[in-house]
PDB file of C-alpha atoms in Angstrom:
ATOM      1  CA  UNK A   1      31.142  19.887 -15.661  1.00 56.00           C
ATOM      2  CA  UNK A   2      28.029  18.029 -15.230  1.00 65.00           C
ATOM      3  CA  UNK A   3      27.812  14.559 -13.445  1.00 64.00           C
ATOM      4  CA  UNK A   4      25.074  12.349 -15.171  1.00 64.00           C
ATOM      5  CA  UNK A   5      22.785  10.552 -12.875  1.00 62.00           C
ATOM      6  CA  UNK A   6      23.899   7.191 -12.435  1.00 71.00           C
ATOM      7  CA  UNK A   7      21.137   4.648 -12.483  1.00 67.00           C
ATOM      8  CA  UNK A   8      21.413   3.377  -8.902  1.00 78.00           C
ATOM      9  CA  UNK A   9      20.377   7.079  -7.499  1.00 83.00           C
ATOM     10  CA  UNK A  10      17.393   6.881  -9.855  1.00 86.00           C
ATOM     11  CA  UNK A  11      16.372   3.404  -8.883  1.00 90.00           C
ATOM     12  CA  UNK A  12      16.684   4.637  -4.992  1.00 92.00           C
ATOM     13  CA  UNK A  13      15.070   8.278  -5.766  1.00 92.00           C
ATOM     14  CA  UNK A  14      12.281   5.641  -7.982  1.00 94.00           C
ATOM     15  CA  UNK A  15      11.585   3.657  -4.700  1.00 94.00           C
ATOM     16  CA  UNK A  16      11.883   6.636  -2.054  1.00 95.00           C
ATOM     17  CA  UNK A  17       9.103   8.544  -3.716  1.00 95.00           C
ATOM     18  CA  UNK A  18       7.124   5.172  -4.006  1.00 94.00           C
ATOM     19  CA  UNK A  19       7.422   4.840  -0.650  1.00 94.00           C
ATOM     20  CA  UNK A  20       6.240   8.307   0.597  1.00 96.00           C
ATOM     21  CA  UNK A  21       3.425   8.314  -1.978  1.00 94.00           C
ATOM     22  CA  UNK A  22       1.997   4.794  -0.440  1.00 92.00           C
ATOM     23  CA  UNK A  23       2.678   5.808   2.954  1.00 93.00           C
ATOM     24  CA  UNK A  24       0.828   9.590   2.545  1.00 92.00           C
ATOM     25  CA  UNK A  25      -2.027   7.685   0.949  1.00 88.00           C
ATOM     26  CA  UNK A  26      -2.171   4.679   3.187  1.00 86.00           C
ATOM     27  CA  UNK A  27      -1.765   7.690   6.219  1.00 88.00           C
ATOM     28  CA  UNK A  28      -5.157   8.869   4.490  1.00 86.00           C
ATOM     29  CA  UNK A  29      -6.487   5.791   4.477  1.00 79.00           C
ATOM     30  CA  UNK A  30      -6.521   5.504   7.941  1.00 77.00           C
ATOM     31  CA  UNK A  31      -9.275   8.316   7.905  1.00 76.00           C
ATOM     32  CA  UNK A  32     -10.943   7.801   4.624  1.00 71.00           C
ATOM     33  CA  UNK A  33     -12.541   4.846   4.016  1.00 64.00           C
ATOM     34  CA  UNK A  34     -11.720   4.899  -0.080  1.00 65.00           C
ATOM     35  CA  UNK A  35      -7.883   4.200   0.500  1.00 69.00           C
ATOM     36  CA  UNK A  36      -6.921   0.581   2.153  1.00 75.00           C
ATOM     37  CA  UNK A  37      -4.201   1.384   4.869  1.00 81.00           C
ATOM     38  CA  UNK A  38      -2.413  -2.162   4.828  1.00 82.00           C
ATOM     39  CA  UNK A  39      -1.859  -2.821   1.410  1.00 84.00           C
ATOM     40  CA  UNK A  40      -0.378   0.965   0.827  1.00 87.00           C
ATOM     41  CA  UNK A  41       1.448   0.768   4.090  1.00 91.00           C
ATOM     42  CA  UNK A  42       3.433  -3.178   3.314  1.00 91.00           C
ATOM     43  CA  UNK A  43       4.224  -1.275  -0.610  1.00 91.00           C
ATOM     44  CA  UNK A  44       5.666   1.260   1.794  1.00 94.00           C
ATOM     45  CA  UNK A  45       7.992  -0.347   3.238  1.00 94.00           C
ATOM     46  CA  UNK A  46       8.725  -2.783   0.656  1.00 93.00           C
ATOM     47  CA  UNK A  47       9.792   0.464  -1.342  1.00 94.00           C
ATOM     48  CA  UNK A  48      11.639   2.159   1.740  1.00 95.00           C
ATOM     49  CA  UNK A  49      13.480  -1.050   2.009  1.00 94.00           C
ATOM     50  CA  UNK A  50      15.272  -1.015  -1.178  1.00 94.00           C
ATOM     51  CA  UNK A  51      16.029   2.950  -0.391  1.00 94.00           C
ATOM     52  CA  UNK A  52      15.831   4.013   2.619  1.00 93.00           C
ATOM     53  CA  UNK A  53      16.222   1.800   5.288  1.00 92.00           C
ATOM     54  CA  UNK A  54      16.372   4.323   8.249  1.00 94.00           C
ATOM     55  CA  UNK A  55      12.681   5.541   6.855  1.00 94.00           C
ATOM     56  CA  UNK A  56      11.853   1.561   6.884  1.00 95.00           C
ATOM     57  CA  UNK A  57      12.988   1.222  10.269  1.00 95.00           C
ATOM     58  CA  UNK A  58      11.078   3.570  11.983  1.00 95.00           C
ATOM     59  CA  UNK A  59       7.957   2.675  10.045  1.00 94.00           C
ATOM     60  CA  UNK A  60       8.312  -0.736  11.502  1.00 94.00           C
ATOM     61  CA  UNK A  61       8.827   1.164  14.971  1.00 95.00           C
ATOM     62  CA  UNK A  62       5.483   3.030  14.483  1.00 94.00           C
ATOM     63  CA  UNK A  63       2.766   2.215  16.882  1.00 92.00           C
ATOM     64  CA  UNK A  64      -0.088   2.093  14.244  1.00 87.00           C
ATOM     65  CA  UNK A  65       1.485   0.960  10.903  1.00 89.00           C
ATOM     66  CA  UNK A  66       4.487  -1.307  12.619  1.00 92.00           C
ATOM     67  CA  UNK A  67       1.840  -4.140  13.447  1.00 89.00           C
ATOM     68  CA  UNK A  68       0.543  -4.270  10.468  1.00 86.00           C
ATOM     69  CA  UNK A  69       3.817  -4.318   8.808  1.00 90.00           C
ATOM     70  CA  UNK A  70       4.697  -6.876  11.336  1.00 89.00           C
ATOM     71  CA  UNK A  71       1.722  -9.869  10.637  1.00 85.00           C
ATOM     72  CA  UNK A  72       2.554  -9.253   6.919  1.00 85.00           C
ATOM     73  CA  UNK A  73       6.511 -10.257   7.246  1.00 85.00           C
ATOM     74  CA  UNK A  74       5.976 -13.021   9.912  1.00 86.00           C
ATOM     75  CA  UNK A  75       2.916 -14.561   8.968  1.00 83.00           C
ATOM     76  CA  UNK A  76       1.998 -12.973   5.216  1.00 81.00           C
ATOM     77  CA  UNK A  77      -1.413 -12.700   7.413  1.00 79.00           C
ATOM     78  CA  UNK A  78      -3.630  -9.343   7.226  1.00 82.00           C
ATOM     79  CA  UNK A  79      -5.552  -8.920  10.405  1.00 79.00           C
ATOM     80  CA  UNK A  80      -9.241  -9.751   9.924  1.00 85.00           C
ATOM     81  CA  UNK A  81     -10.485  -6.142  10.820  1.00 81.00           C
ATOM     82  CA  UNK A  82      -8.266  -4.997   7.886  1.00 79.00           C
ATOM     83  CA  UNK A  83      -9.680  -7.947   5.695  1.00 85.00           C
ATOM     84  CA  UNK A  84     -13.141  -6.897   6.465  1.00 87.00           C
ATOM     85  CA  UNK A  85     -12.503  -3.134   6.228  1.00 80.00           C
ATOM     86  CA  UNK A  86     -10.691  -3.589   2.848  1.00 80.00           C
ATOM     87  CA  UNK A  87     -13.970  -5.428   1.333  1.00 87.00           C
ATOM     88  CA  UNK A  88     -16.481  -3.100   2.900  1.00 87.00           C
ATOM     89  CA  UNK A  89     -14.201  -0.283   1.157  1.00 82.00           C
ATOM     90  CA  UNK A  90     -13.819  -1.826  -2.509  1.00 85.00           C
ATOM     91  CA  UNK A  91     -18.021  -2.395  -2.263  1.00 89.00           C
ATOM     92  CA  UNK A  92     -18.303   1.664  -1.417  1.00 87.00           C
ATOM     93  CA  UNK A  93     -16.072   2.205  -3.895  1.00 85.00           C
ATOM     94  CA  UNK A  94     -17.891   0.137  -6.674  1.00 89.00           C
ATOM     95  CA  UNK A  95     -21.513   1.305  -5.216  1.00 92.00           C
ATOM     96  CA  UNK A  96     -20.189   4.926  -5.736  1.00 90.00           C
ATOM     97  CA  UNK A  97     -18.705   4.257  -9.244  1.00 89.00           C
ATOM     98  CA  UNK A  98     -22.679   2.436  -9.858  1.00 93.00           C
ATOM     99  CA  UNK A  99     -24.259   5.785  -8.096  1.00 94.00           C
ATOM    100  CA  UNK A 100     -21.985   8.083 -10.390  1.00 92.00           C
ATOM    101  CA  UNK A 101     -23.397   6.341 -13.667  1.00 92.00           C
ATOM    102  CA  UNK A 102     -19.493   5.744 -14.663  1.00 89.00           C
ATOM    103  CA  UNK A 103     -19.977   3.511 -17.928  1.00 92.00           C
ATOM    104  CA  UNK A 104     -20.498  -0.317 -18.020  1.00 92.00           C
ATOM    105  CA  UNK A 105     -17.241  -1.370 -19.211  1.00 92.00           C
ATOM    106  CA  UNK A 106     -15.340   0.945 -16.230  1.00 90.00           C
ATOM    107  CA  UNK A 107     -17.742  -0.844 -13.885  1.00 91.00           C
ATOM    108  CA  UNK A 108     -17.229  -4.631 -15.065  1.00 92.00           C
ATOM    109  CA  UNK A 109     -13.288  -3.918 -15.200  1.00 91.00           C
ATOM    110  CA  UNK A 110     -13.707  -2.174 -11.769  1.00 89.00           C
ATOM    111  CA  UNK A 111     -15.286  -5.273 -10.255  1.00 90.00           C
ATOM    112  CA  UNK A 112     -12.979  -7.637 -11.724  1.00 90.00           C
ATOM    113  CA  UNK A 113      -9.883  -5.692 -10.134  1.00 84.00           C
ATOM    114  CA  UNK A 114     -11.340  -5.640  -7.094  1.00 86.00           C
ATOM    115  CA  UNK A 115     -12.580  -9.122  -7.282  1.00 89.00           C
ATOM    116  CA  UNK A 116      -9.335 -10.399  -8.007  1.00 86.00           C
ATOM    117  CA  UNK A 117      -7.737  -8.326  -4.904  1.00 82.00           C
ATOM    118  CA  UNK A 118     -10.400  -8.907  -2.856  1.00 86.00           C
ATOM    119  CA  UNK A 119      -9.755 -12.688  -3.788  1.00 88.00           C
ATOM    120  CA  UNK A 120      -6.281 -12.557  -2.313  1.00 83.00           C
ATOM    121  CA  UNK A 121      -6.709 -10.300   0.703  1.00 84.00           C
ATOM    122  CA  UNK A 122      -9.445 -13.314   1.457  1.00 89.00           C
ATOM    123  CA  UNK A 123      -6.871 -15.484   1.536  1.00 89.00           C
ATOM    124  CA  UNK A 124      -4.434 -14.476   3.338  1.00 84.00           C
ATOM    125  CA  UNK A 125      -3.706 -15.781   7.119  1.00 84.00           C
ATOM    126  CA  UNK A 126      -5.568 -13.794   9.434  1.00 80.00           C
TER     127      UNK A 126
END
């Protein structure tokens, strides 16, 4: 006989594959400049909290993504080279969306995303 899934195991399998998705892509972003490292790295272990917390404790351990993890949780401060790396990366991103000839309303909704994160990663300790 067949055990159902109970919902517990989905919410943990929900936030384990969150948490490997941001930390892949936030991994990336370390060498692409499209894909902001901190934000996808603090989802990380936000997620790998709530399911895995060996996987959250040596991400805190890490010797590249533990500081940033770090200045988020002690002082909800993003270091300023991750502040200005984040902005220089949403105006490439938006330049290359203008350079692509994506349409108008993509653009404008584009820019107001970004705007609005940009807007909070501004003001955030440093």
């Amino acid at each position: 006989m067949r055990h159902p899934i109970r919902l517990p195991d989905l919410k943990r399998l929900f936030w384990f594959t969150l948490g490997i998705l941001a930390l892949a892509l936030g991994a990336l972003g370390v060498v692409l400049p499209l894909l902001p490292t901190t934000p996808l790295v603090i989802l990380a272990s936000f997620a790998f909290a709530k399911s895995a917390p060996s996987f959250e404790r040596w991400l805190r351990r890490h010797r590249v993504f533990g500081p940033i993890i770090l200045d988020w949780r002690t002082h909800g401060a993003i270091a300023k080279r991750y502040k200005i790396l984040a902005i220089t990366m949403m105006l490439a991103a938006l330049a290359l969306s203008y350079v692509l000839a994506v349409a108008s309303f993509v653009l404008i909704l584009q820019a107001l995303c970004m705007a609005a994160a940009a807007l909070y990663i501004l003001t955030r300790p440093s």
